Every structure is written in C-alpha cells, then in structure tokens.
Coordinates of C-alpha atoms in Angstrom, one line a residue:
X29 CA 0.0 0.0 0.0
X30 CA 2.9 2.4 0.9
X31 CA 4.5 1.7 -2.5
X32 CA 1.3 2.4 -4.4
X33 CA 0.8 5.6 -2.5
X34 CA 4.3 6.8 -3.2
X35 CA 3.8 6.0 -6.9
X36 CA 0.6 8.0 -6.9
X37 CA 2.3 11.0 -5.3
X38 CA 5.2 10.7 -7.8
X39 CA 2.8 10.6 -10.7
X40 CA 0.9 13.6 -9.3
X41 CA 4.2 15.6 -9.1
X42 CA 5.1 14.7 -12.6
X43 CA 1.6 15.5 -13.9
X44 CA 1.5 18.8 -12.1
X45 CA 5.1 20.0 -12.8
X46 CA 4.8 23.5 -14.1
X47 CA 1.1 23.6 -13.3
X48 CA -0.5 25.9 -10.7
X49 CA -1.5 24.6 -7.3
X50 CA -5.1 25.1 -8.3
X51 CA -5.0 22.1 -10.7
X52 CA -4.0 19.4 -8.2
X53 CA -6.0 16.1 -8.4
X54 CA -7.5 14.1 -5.5
X55 CA -5.1 11.8 -3.6
X56 CA -7.7 9.1 -3.3
X57 CA -7.6 6.6 -0.4
X58 CA -10.0 3.7 0.1
X59 CA -11.7 3.3 3.4
X60 CA -14.1 0.7 4.9
X61 CA -17.0 2.9 3.9
X62 CA -15.8 4.2 0.5
X63 CA -13.0 6.6 -0.3
X64 CA -11.7 10.0 0.7
X65 CA -9.3 12.6 -0.7
X66 CA -6.3 13.0 1.5
X67 CA -4.6 16.3 2.3
X68 CA -1.4 17.0 4.2
X69 CA 0.7 20.1 4.9
X70 CA 2.3 20.0 1.4
X71 CA -0.5 18.5 -0.8
X72 CA -4.2 19.0 -1.3
X73 CA -6.5 18.8 -4.3
X74 CA -7.9 21.9 -5.9
X75 CA -9.8 22.8 -9.1
X76 CA -9.6 26.3 -10.6
X77 CA -12.9 27.7 -11.7
X78 CA -13.6 26.6 -15.3
X79 CA -13.9 29.4 -17.8
X80 CA -16.1 29.2 -20.9
X81 CA -14.3 30.9 -23.7
X82 CA -16.9 30.6 -26.4
X83 CA -20.5 29.7 -27.0
X84 CA -19.7 26.2 -28.4
X85 CA -17.8 25.0 -25.2
X86 CA -19.4 22.8 -22.6
X87 CA -17.7 21.7 -19.4
X88 CA -18.8 18.9 -17.0
X89 CA -17.4 18.6 -13.5
X90 CA -18.0 15.0 -12.2
X91 CA -17.7 13.0 -9.1
X92 CA -18.6 9.3 -8.8
X93 CA -18.9 6.4 -6.3
X94 CA -16.1 4.7 -8.2
X95 CA -13.6 7.5 -7.5
X96 CA -14.1 10.5 -9.7
X97 CA -13.7 13.8 -7.7
X98 CA -14.3 17.0 -9.6
X99 CA -13.1 15.4 -12.9
X100 CA -13.2 18.0 -15.7
X101 CA -14.6 16.9 -19.1
X102 CA -14.8 19.4 -21.9
X103 CA -16.8 19.2 -25.2
X104 CA -17.7 21.1 -28.3
X105 CA -21.4 21.6 -28.9
X106 CA -20.9 22.5 -32.5
X107 CA -20.0 19.0 -33.5
X108 CA -23.3 17.6 -32.2
X109 CA -21.6 14.6 -30.6
X110 CA -22.6 13.2 -27.2
X111 CA -20.3 14.3 -24.4
X112 CA -19.2 11.2 -22.4
X113 CA -17.9 11.3 -18.9
X114 CA -15.4 8.4 -18.4
X115 CA -15.6 6.8 -15.0
X116 CA -12.9 4.9 -13.2
X117 CA -13.2 1.2 -14.2
X118 CA -14.5 -1.2 -11.6
X119 CA -14.2 -4.9 -12.1
X120 CA -15.2 -6.6 -8.8
X121 CA -18.1 -9.0 -9.6
X122 CA -18.9 -9.2 -5.9
X123 CA -19.4 -5.5 -5.6
X124 CA -22.8 -4.5 -4.3
X125 CA -24.2 -1.0 -4.3
X126 CA -27.4 0.6 -3.0
X127 CA -29.7 1.7 -5.8
X128 CA -31.3 4.9 -4.8
X129 CA -34.8 5.7 -5.8
X130 CA -35.6 9.3 -5.2
X131 CA -38.8 11.3 -5.2
X132 CA -38.0 15.0 -5.0
X133 CA -41.6 15.9 -4.1
X134 CA -41.9 13.6 -1.1
X135 CA -39.8 12.5 1.9
X136 CA -39.2 9.0 0.7
X137 CA -36.3 6.8 -0.4
X138 CA -35.7 3.2 -1.1
X139 CA -32.5 1.2 -0.9
X140 CA -31.8 -2.1 -2.7
X141 CA -28.6 -4.1 -2.7
X142 CA -28.1 -5.1 -6.3
X143 CA -25.0 -7.0 -7.7
X144 CA -23.2 -4.7 -10.1
X145 CA -22.4 -7.5 -12.5
X146 CA -26.2 -7.9 -13.3
X147 CA -26.0 -4.6 -15.1
X148 CA -23.2 -5.4 -17.5
X149 CA -25.6 -6.3 -20.4
X150 CA -28.4 -4.0 -19.4
X151 CA -29.6 -1.3 -21.8
X152 CA -28.7 2.3 -21.1
X153 CA -31.8 4.5 -20.5
X154 CA -32.1 7.9 -22.1
X155 CA -33.7 10.6 -19.9
X156 CA -34.9 13.8 -21.5
X157 CA -34.6 17.1 -19.5
X158 CA -36.0 20.3 -20.7
X159 CA -34.2 23.5 -19.8
X160 CA -36.2 26.7 -19.9
X161 CA -34.0 29.6 -19.0
X162 CA -36.7 32.1 -19.6
X163 CA -38.6 30.8 -16.5
X164 CA -36.8 32.1 -13.5
X165 CA -37.3 31.7 -9.8
X166 CA -35.2 32.6 -6.7
X167 CA -31.6 33.8 -6.5
X168 CA -29.0 31.8 -4.6
X169 CA -26.4 33.8 -2.7
X170 CA -25.3 31.9 0.5
X171 CA -23.2 28.7 1.0
X172 CA -21.2 27.9 4.1
X173 CA -20.7 26.0 7.3
X174 CA -20.4 26.4 11.0
X175 CA -17.3 27.7 12.8
X176 CA -18.0 26.2 16.1
X177 CA -15.9 26.0 19.2
X178 CA -15.0 22.4 18.2
X179 CA -13.9 23.6 14.8
X180 CA -11.8 26.4 16.3
X181 CA -10.2 24.0 18.8
X182 CA -9.3 21.3 16.2
X183 CA -7.8 23.9 13.8
X184 CA -5.6 25.2 16.5
X185 CA -4.1 21.7 16.9
X186 CA -3.1 21.5 13.3
X187 CA 0.1 22.7 11.6
X188 CA -0.4 26.1 10.0
X189 CA -0.1 24.7 6.5
X190 CA -2.9 22.2 7.1
X191 CA -5.1 24.9 8.7
X192 CA -4.6 26.9 5.5
X193 CA -5.7 23.9 3.4
X194 CA -9.0 23.7 5.4
X195 CA -9.6 27.4 4.7
X196 CA -8.6 27.3 1.1
X197 CA -10.5 24.0 0.4
X198 CA -13.8 25.6 1.7
X199 CA -13.6 29.3 0.9
X200 CA -11.2 29.9 -2.0
X201 CA -12.5 29.9 -5.6
X202 CA -10.2 26.9 -6.2
X203 CA -11.9 25.1 -3.3
X204 CA -15.7 25.0 -3.1
X205 CA -16.2 28.8 -2.8
X206 CA -18.0 29.1 0.5
X207 CA -18.9 32.7 1.5
X208 CA -20.5 32.4 4.9
X209 CA -19.9 31.0 8.3
X210 CA -22.3 30.4 11.2
X211 CA -21.1 30.8 14.7
X212 CA -22.7 30.6 18.1
X213 CA -23.3 33.6 20.4
X214 CA -21.8 32.1 23.5
X215 CA -21.5 28.3 23.4
X216 CA -23.2 25.6 21.4
X217 CA -23.4 21.8 21.6
X218 CA -20.0 21.7 19.7
X219 CA -17.9 23.3 22.4
X220 CA -15.6 21.8 25.0
X221 CA -18.0 23.1 27.7
X222 CA -21.2 25.0 27.9
X223 CA -20.8 28.8 28.3
X224 CA -22.4 32.2 27.8
X225 CA -21.4 35.8 28.2
X226 CA -22.1 37.5 31.5
X227 CA -22.5 34.3 33.5
X228 CA -21.4 36.4 36.5
X229 CA -22.6 38.4 38.2
X230 CA -26.0 36.8 38.4
X231 CA -29.2 38.7 38.1
X232 CA -27.5 41.5 36.2
X233 CA -30.0 43.0 33.8
X234 CA -27.5 45.7 32.6
X235 CA -24.9 43.0 31.6
X236 CA -22.2 44.9 33.4
X237 CA -19.6 42.1 32.7
X238 CA -20.3 41.9 29.0
X239 CA -17.7 44.4 28.0
X240 CA -15.2 42.3 25.9
X241 CA -15.3 39.2 23.7
X242 CA -14.4 35.9 25.3
X243 CA -11.0 34.5 24.5
X244 CA -12.7 31.7 22.6
X245 CA -14.3 34.2 20.2
X246 CA -11.1 36.2 20.0
X247 CA -9.4 33.0 18.8
X248 CA -12.1 32.5 16.2
X249 CA -11.6 36.0 15.0
X250 CA -7.9 35.5 14.4
X251 CA -8.7 32.3 12.6
X252 CA -11.3 34.0 10.4
X253 CA -8.9 36.7 9.5
X254 CA -6.5 34.1 8.4
X255 CA -9.3 32.3 6.5
X256 CA -10.1 35.5 4.6
X257 CA -6.4 36.1 3.7
X258 CA -5.8 32.5 2.5
X259 CA -9.1 32.4 0.6
X260 CA -8.6 35.9 -0.9
X261 CA -12.1 36.9 0.4
X262 CA -12.9 40.5 0.5
X263 CA -16.2 39.8 2.4
X264 CA -17.1 37.0 4.7
X265 CA -20.7 36.8 5.9
X266 CA -21.1 35.7 9.5
X267 CA -24.4 34.5 10.9
X268 CA -24.8 34.4 14.7
X269 CA -27.2 32.3 16.8
X270 CA -27.5 31.8 20.5
X271 CA -28.1 28.4 22.0
X272 CA -28.9 29.6 25.5
X273 CA -28.9 32.6 27.8
X274 CA -26.8 32.6 31.0
X275 CA -28.5 30.2 33.4
X276 CA -29.7 33.0 35.8
X277 CA -31.9 34.3 33.0
X278 CA -33.8 31.0 32.6
X279 CA -36.7 29.5 34.4
X280 CA -34.9 26.3 35.2
X281 CA -31.4 27.9 36.0
X282 CA -29.8 25.2 33.9
X283 CA -28.0 25.0 30.5
X284 CA -30.4 22.4 29.2
X285 CA -33.8 20.8 30.0
X286 CA -37.2 22.3 30.1
X287 CA -36.6 26.0 30.5
X288 CA -37.4 29.3 28.9
X289 CA -36.2 32.9 29.2
X290 CA -37.7 34.7 32.2
X291 CA -40.0 37.5 31.0
X292 CA -38.2 40.0 33.2
X293 CA -35.1 39.5 31.1
X294 CA -36.6 39.9 27.7
X295 CA -34.9 43.3 27.1
X296 CA -31.7 42.1 28.7
X297 CA -31.6 39.2 26.2
X298 CA -32.1 41.7 23.4
X299 CA -29.3 43.8 24.8
X300 CA -27.1 40.7 25.0
X301 CA -27.4 40.2 21.2
X302 CA -26.7 43.9 20.5
X303 CA -23.5 43.8 22.7
X304 CA -22.2 40.9 20.7
X305 CA -22.8 42.6 17.4
X306 CA -21.0 45.8 18.7
X307 CA -18.0 43.9 20.0
X308 CA -17.7 41.8 16.8
X309 CA -17.8 45.0 14.7
X310 CA -15.2 46.6 16.9
X311 CA -12.8 43.8 15.9
X312 CA -13.5 44.4 12.2
X313 CA -15.5 41.2 12.0
X314 CA -19.1 42.4 11.5
X315 CA -22.1 40.1 11.8
X316 CA -24.2 39.8 8.7
X317 CA -27.2 38.2 10.3
X318 CA -28.6 36.7 13.5
X319 CA -31.4 34.3 14.3
X320 CA -34.0 34.4 17.0
X321 CA -32.3 31.4 18.6
X322 CA -31.1 27.9 17.8
X323 CA -33.8 25.2 17.8
X324 CA -36.3 26.8 20.3
X325 CA -38.3 23.6 20.7
X326 CA -35.3 21.9 22.3
X327 CA -36.2 23.5 25.6
X328 CA -40.0 22.9 25.2
X329 CA -40.4 19.4 23.9
X330 CA -36.9 18.2 22.9
X331 CA -35.5 18.1 26.4
X332 CA -36.2 14.3 26.7
X333 CA -33.3 13.6 24.3
X334 CA -31.4 16.9 24.0
X335 CA -28.7 17.2 26.6
X336 CA -26.8 20.1 25.3
X337 CA -27.2 23.9 25.6
X338 CA -30.7 25.0 24.7
X339 CA -33.4 27.5 25.6
X340 CA -37.1 26.9 24.9
X341 CA -39.5 29.3 23.2
X342 CA -43.0 28.9 22.1
X343 CA -43.9 30.9 19.0
X344 CA -46.2 33.1 21.0
X345 CA -43.4 34.0 23.5
X346 CA -40.9 34.5 20.7
X347 CA -43.2 36.9 18.9
X348 CA -43.5 39.1 22.0
X349 CA -39.8 39.1 22.5
X350 CA -39.1 39.8 18.8
X351 CA -41.8 42.5 18.5
X352 CA -41.2 44.3 21.8
X353 CA -37.5 43.8 22.4
X354 CA -35.1 42.3 19.9
X355 CA -36.6 43.9 16.8
X356 CA -36.7 47.5 18.1
X357 CA -33.3 47.1 19.9
X358 CA -31.5 46.1 16.7
X359 CA -33.4 48.3 14.3
X360 CA -32.9 51.5 16.4
X361 CA -29.2 50.9 16.8
X362 CA -26.0 51.3 14.8
X363 CA -26.4 47.6 13.9
X364 CA -29.7 48.2 12.2
X365 CA -28.6 46.6 8.9
X366 CA -28.0 43.2 10.5
X367 CA -30.5 40.7 9.2
X368 CA -32.8 38.8 11.5
X369 CA -33.9 35.3 10.7
X370 CA -36.8 33.5 12.4
X371 CA -37.3 29.9 13.7
X372 CA -33.9 28.3 13.2
X373 CA -35.6 24.9 13.7
X374 CA -36.9 21.9 11.9
X375 CA -39.0 21.8 8.7
X376 CA -42.0 20.3 10.6
X377 CA -42.5 23.6 12.4
X378 CA -43.4 25.4 9.2
X379 CA -45.5 27.3 8.5
X380 CA -47.5 27.0 11.8
X381 CA -44.7 28.6 13.8
X382 CA -45.1 31.9 12.0
X383 CA -48.9 31.8 12.0
X384 CA -48.8 31.5 15.8
X385 CA -46.3 34.3 16.0
X386 CA -48.5 36.5 14.0
X387 CA -51.5 35.7 16.2
X388 CA -49.5 36.8 19.3
X389 CA -48.0 40.0 17.8
X390 CA -49.4 40.9 14.5
X391 CA -46.3 43.0 13.6
X392 CA -43.7 40.5 14.8
X393 CA -42.9 39.1 11.3
X394 CA -42.1 42.5 10.0
X395 CA -38.9 42.4 11.9
X396 CA -37.8 39.2 10.1
X397 CA -35.7 39.4 7.0
X398 CA -35.5 35.7 6.5
X399 CA -36.5 32.2 7.6
X400 CA -34.0 29.6 8.9
X401 CA -34.7 25.9 8.5
X402 CA -32.7 22.9 9.9
X403 CA -32.4 19.8 7.8
X404 CA -32.5 16.9 10.3
X405 CA -35.9 15.5 9.6
X406 CA -36.3 16.5 6.0
X407 CA -36.1 12.8 4.8
X408 CA -39.3 12.2 6.7
X409 CA -41.1 15.5 6.2
X410 CA -41.8 16.7 2.6
X411 CA -41.1 20.2 1.3
X412 CA -44.8 21.1 1.0
X413 CA -44.6 22.8 4.4
X414 CA -41.8 25.0 3.1
X415 CA -43.8 25.8 0.0
X416 CA -46.7 27.0 2.2
X417 CA -44.4 29.2 4.3
X418 CA -42.9 30.7 1.2
X419 CA -46.3 31.4 -0.4
X420 CA -47.4 33.2 2.8
X421 CA -44.0 35.1 3.2
X422 CA -42.6 35.3 -0.4
X423 CA -40.3 38.2 0.4
X424 CA -38.4 36.5 3.2
X425 CA -35.0 35.0 2.5
X426 CA -35.0 31.3 3.0
X427 CA -31.9 29.5 4.3
X428 CA -31.1 26.0 5.5
X429 CA -28.9 26.9 8.5
X430 CA -27.8 23.5 9.9
X431 CA -27.3 20.0 8.6
X432 CA -25.2 16.9 9.4
X433 CA -25.5 13.1 9.4
X434 CA -25.0 10.7 12.2
X435 CA -27.4 12.4 14.6
X436 CA -30.3 9.8 14.3
X437 CA -30.6 6.7 16.6
X438 CA -30.5 4.5 13.5
X439 CA -27.4 6.0 12.1
X440 CA -23.7 5.5 12.9
X441 CA -22.9 8.2 15.5
X442 CA -19.9 9.9 14.0
X443 CA -18.2 9.7 10.7
X444 CA -18.6 6.9 8.1
X445 CA -15.3 7.9 6.5
X446 CA -15.7 8.0 2.7
X447 CA -19.4 7.1 2.6
X448 CA -20.8 7.7 -0.8
X449 CA -24.3 7.0 0.5
X450 CA -24.0 9.9 2.9
X451 CA -22.9 12.1 0.1
X452 CA -25.9 11.1 -1.9
X453 CA -28.1 12.2 1.0
X454 CA -26.7 15.7 0.7
X455 CA -27.0 15.7 -3.0
X456 CA -30.7 14.9 -2.8
X457 CA -31.3 17.3 0.0
X458 CA -29.5 20.3 -1.6
X459 CA -31.3 19.6 -4.9
X460 CA -34.7 19.4 -3.2
X461 CA -34.3 22.6 -1.2
X462 CA -33.1 24.6 -4.1
X463 CA -36.0 23.3 -6.1
X464 CA -38.2 24.8 -3.4
X465 CA -37.1 28.4 -3.3
X466 CA -34.2 28.2 -0.8
X467 CA -31.6 31.0 -1.2
X468 CA -28.7 29.0 0.2
X469 CA -27.5 26.4 2.7
X470 CA -25.2 26.5 5.8
X471 CA -23.9 23.1 6.8
X472 CA -22.9 22.3 10.4
X473 CA -19.2 21.8 11.5
X474 CA -16.6 22.5 8.9
X475 CA -14.3 19.9 10.4
X476 CA -14.5 17.2 13.1
X477 CA -12.1 14.6 14.4
X478 CA -12.2 10.8 13.7
X479 CA -14.9 10.3 16.3
X480 CA -17.1 13.1 15.2
X481 CA -16.2 15.5 18.0
X482 CA -15.0 16.6 20.4
X483 CA -17.7 18.2 22.5
X484 CA -18.9 18.2 26.1
X485 CA -21.9 15.8 25.6
X486 CA -20.2 13.3 23.3
X487 CA -22.7 14.3 20.6
X488 CA -20.8 12.7 17.7
X489 CA -21.8 13.3 14.1
X490 CA -20.2 13.5 10.6
X491 CA -18.7 16.4 8.7
X492 CA -17.6 17.0 5.1
X493 CA -13.9 17.2 6.3
X494 CA -12.4 15.0 9.0
X495 CA -9.1 15.8 10.5
X496 CA -6.7 13.2 11.9
X497 CA -6.5 14.5 15.4
X498 CA -4.2 11.7 16.5
X499 CA -1.3 12.4 14.0
X500 CA -2.4 16.0 13.2
X501 CA -0.8 15.5 9.8
X502 CA -3.8 14.7 7.5
X503 CA -7.3 15.7 6.7
X504 CA -9.9 13.8 4.7
X505 CA -12.3 15.3 2.2
X506 CA -15.4 13.1 2.2
X507 CA -18.0 12.6 -0.6
X508 CA -20.1 15.0 1.5
X509 CA -17.6 17.8 0.7
X510 CA -17.8 17.2 -3.0
X511 CA -21.6 16.9 -3.0
X512 CA -21.8 20.4 -1.5
X513 CA -19.1 21.7 -3.8
X514 CA -21.1 20.7 -6.9
X515 CA -23.5 23.5 -5.9
X516 CA -21.4 26.0 -3.9
X517 CA -18.4 26.2 -6.2
X518 CA -20.3 26.8 -9.4
X519 CA -23.2 29.0 -8.2
X520 CA -21.7 32.4 -7.4
X521 CA -23.9 34.9 -5.5
X522 CA -27.0 36.1 -7.5
X523 CA -27.2 32.9 -9.6
X524 CA -30.9 32.5 -10.5
X525 CA -32.7 29.2 -10.6
X526 CA -34.3 28.4 -14.0
X527 CA -36.8 25.7 -14.9
X528 CA -35.5 22.3 -15.5
X529 CA -37.8 19.3 -15.9
X530 CA -37.4 15.6 -16.4
X531 CA -39.9 15.1 -19.2
X532 CA -40.1 11.3 -19.5
X533 CA -40.7 10.0 -16.0
X534 CA -42.8 6.9 -16.2
X535 CA -44.1 7.6 -12.7
X536 CA -43.3 10.0 -9.8
X537 CA -40.2 8.1 -8.8
X538 CA -36.8 8.5 -10.6
X539 CA -33.2 7.8 -10.0
X540 CA -32.1 11.0 -11.6
X541 CA -32.6 14.6 -10.5
X542 CA -31.6 18.0 -11.8
X543 CA -31.7 21.6 -10.8
X544 CA -30.5 24.4 -13.0
X545 CA -29.3 28.0 -12.7
X546 CA -28.3 31.0 -14.8
X547 CA -25.2 32.5 -13.4
X548 CA -24.5 36.3 -13.2
X549 CA -22.3 36.1 -16.3
X550 CA -25.2 34.5 -18.3
X551 CA -23.8 31.0 -18.4
X552 CA -25.8 28.0 -17.2
X553 CA -25.0 25.5 -14.4
X554 CA -27.1 22.3 -14.2
X555 CA -26.5 20.0 -11.3
X556 CA -27.4 16.4 -12.3
X557 CA -27.5 13.4 -10.0
X558 CA -27.6 9.8 -11.4
X559 CA -28.5 7.5 -8.5
X560 CA -28.8 4.3 -10.3
X561 CA -26.2 1.5 -10.9
X562 CA -26.3 2.1 -14.6
X563 CA -24.9 4.7 -16.9
X564 CA -27.6 7.1 -18.2
X565 CA -27.9 9.0 -21.4
X566 CA -29.2 12.5 -20.8
X567 CA -30.8 14.4 -23.7
X568 CA -31.0 18.1 -22.7
X569 CA -33.5 20.2 -24.6
X570 CA -32.4 23.8 -24.0
X571 CA -35.0 26.5 -25.0
X572 CA -32.2 28.5 -26.6
X573 CA -29.4 26.1 -27.5
X574 CA -31.4 23.1 -28.6
X575 CA -30.3 19.5 -28.1
X576 CA -27.3 18.6 -25.9
X577 CA -26.5 14.9 -25.3
X578 CA -24.6 13.6 -22.3
X579 CA -23.6 10.1 -21.2
X580 CA -23.1 9.9 -17.4
X581 CA -21.6 7.0 -15.4
X582 CA -23.4 5.2 -12.6
X583 CA -23.8 6.6 -9.1
X584 CA -22.4 10.0 -10.0
X585 CA -23.0 13.8 -9.7
X586 CA -22.3 16.4 -12.3
X587 CA -22.2 20.1 -12.7
X588 CA -22.8 21.0 -16.4
X589 CA -21.6 24.4 -17.5
X590 CA -22.4 26.0 -20.9
X591 CA -23.5 29.3 -22.4

C-alpha cells in the first residue's frame, strides 16, 4: 500500500510539474465505507474555476462512487456529438451498491442491494430534460458551514499549512467557494464546555460584565482573519445564533432541560445580542445576520433527548420578544442593517410557527428578513410545508442553516469515513431545497475529528472534512464535501434558478434529479445526479441552445456548464 501511495504521489508531481497549485488532483484513499481525498501540509486537491471561452464550449465537472472527484470533461457543442464522462473502471463482480430511488416531491427513499455484474448487459436508458432559461425563480447567494468552538479547537491543533488547506478548500475559488460561516453567540453543543457571556454576576440586567469578547471568540476572529487572507475573500458573511442565555436568565437555571427565558429578562436578552454585534464589529468582523435562537423547541419538547445547551421558546413567546425587544433594539441601533432570521428549527415547524407568532404579535414578522430551517428531519417531512411558508411570506429570504449526518438513533454516530451514500443524502437534500425556493445552505461543523467530536456531551456526528486529530498530519475530504461543492463552487452569488424538468418520467419516482441556474455572467449551471447503478444518457432540450446529449456514469454527480 505504501509503494502504491508513493507511486501516486510521484505521478501527481510529474503531472503537475509546471502547473499551478489550483490544478492538483485528489489523492484518493480507500476506506471501509468508500474513499476520501487525503490532504497533508504539502499537498491538497484543488480545481480552478472553469472558464467558458466561447459559446460552443461545454464543461462537465464530475464525481462518482467509483472514485471521480471533480473530474473535468470538456466538449464542443458545435460537432453535435454526445459528451461522455469516463468513470474509473470497476471490475469486482462481488461488488454491491445501493440503488437509490428518489422522489423530490416527497420525503421517501428506497435502498436495494443489487449486484453490479447484473447490469453489464443491461440497456442504457435515455432521460430527457427540458431547460427553460426564460422561466426564473429565486436567486442563490449563500453557502457555508459552522465555525463552532470544536472547529476552532481542532484547527488550533493542526500545523499552520494544514489549517490553510482547510480554509482554502472551503472558501477559495479553487476550493468550493463558501462565502458564509455560522457561529454561536456564546456556546453551542459543539464546544468543549457550555458557556455564555455574563454568567457572572448573576441577576445583572445591565450585563455589566459583558464588555469584551471571550478568548474563545477572539481565537475564532484570528482564525477567520487568516481564513479571509488565505481564501482571498474581501467579504465573509457571518451568521450568529444563541443556543442559551446565561443560566440565571432562565426559568430552570440550567443549561439544558425544560426551560425558557424569564420574562423580566426579555430586554436584557435583546441587549445581549446587541452587545455581541457591537463587539464583533469593533474587531472588524461584523455580523451579517442573527437568528432568534437555535432550535427553540429543544427547551420545550426536545429536552427528553437533547442534553446540550438549549433554551425553549413557544412561537407566542418569541413573537412578543421579537416585537417588543429584539426587533426594536436592533433596528434602532447602529447595527440596524444586521438581518434577523426566524425559527432556526426543523422543517416540521413550518408554517405553523409563524402563523402562531402573527397571532401573538401581528407585527412581529415585519422584523424578520428571513426564515431559517434545519435539515435533520427532511427525509421524513416533505417540502410542501416550506412551500406553504414561502407562499405566505414570499419576500423573506429562505436558508437551511444547519445539517449533518450521524445524529439519528438508527445512524452511525460519528463519521462513516468515505461514505458515498451519505454524500448522496446531501445531493438529494440540496437539490430538493433549491427546487423549493431556498436561497442557500449552511452546513454544520466545517471539520470534526475521527470520532465526530470533540464536545462536552459526546454528541458525535459526521462532517464533510475529517481531521486526523491523532497524528495531526492529515485531513480527509469526504464525498459530503464534493456533494456540497457541486453546488457552492459553481453557483456564485445572484445565480438564479431556472426551470429544469425531467420530461419522460414513467411515474413519480426517478433515480435521476436535476436543478439548474443561470449565473451572473449569463452561463448556465445544471447539477445532475444519477443515483442508479447504470450509466444514463441525458438528452437536454435547451430553450435557446437546442439539443445537448450527455452520457453519465453510474452513481455520479455532475455540474454541467455552458452558455
């Protein structure tokens, strides 16, 4: 294995001699769950943004279960020949893979273990997709992940060169071009201990001890400054959310459990948010947006199984606090341009949460610039609830603000290193949300260790990038990372979704999905997912360009770029 790896690295050096760092390929390593791309202090894979130089050019960026990672295929539309993406060859007759059957309009999926060799002589299906660029929907502007206390702690343990690879891989244009981070105001479940500002003195409505940022946030600021430098970012959006007030403000005087904010501290809690905004701006790291609080139902009904920091709200209570305290406090301050997002909880709370808020304070929703949704139960709850909320509040920005895998009782708690199936879960989820008017997506932790932590409640989950916290010499980009990147890297801010439709579905279930966008420069980006164990022929019917034919390998994702 060592000899093979050395040969690969030697080949990579030869291939890349004279080339820029932005053209380095994936150093693929097999794992028990699939495969990952390995980065160390001196090597990491990157792909510079493809440029379309003329109207006849088409570029496909492809990733596959068999090992493609952002493979670039170019074609010429003027010769009217199909563009074929060549996959890595797989010859193991005993290989079994899960065939994914997807319905983008329901929360339903089916898995079936099917021997790959059964498909050798099977016919290749042709799927017709219409592309109507004249029919436009929402713009997409936000992609990112969470810069939690855990993330900050892990990064601090790594060599500076490896830290830089994390920043560049996520936020540089040669990486996957994130533009936003989410961070907690105080602690979250991914910290080494629960904490909040002004824990002492107790019963202090003027927050006399909230005069400076905590050293943990100061460390994050230094890391974010480095992130911006390495990634050549002029602007980094930061979204803040509080998990819990200091214990003395809460009815149960605890970090977790059944507990809400005491009503006498409603204005104090609004001032708490304002102080954080002011202190962050004083460090030249302004906050772009805040939410009304992370997962408010955790402290009302979720306390049976949620053992990390949380604070409960009912929609009626939150409407009062937003209308009477938080909204006026922010809007009448120097931080008035900071956006406010509501809910920050699961899809199943929509749209009833906002209807109840309106019934409590009719003007409360006027203070909201956007709606925050968490992904965790989306595979069981369909997107129709989001459609209803959007139809009732069409001018509110719609973001998914948290997602990860490994959180459910029936899932592996922590990473399944290299799992293609987990990557497919993200591919389906991003596609579905973007088909239903979302303006962007913020994933959960940017990096975690091999266990899926660390944190103070051993709440282990998966992340797109896993760091080797034992050797501190490697990090592993998972299929999750590339699934996200097929969207974030190729959809710059103000890309607009256009109509794409699979025309020949025999029924409502399909193993292929598509979502399309017109980018600010006028070029198109189509993200296509083939979830079956067979290659598929795709016949695009573009309303302006006419017919475009593609041949895509099994179990693969593709971003198709053309004018």
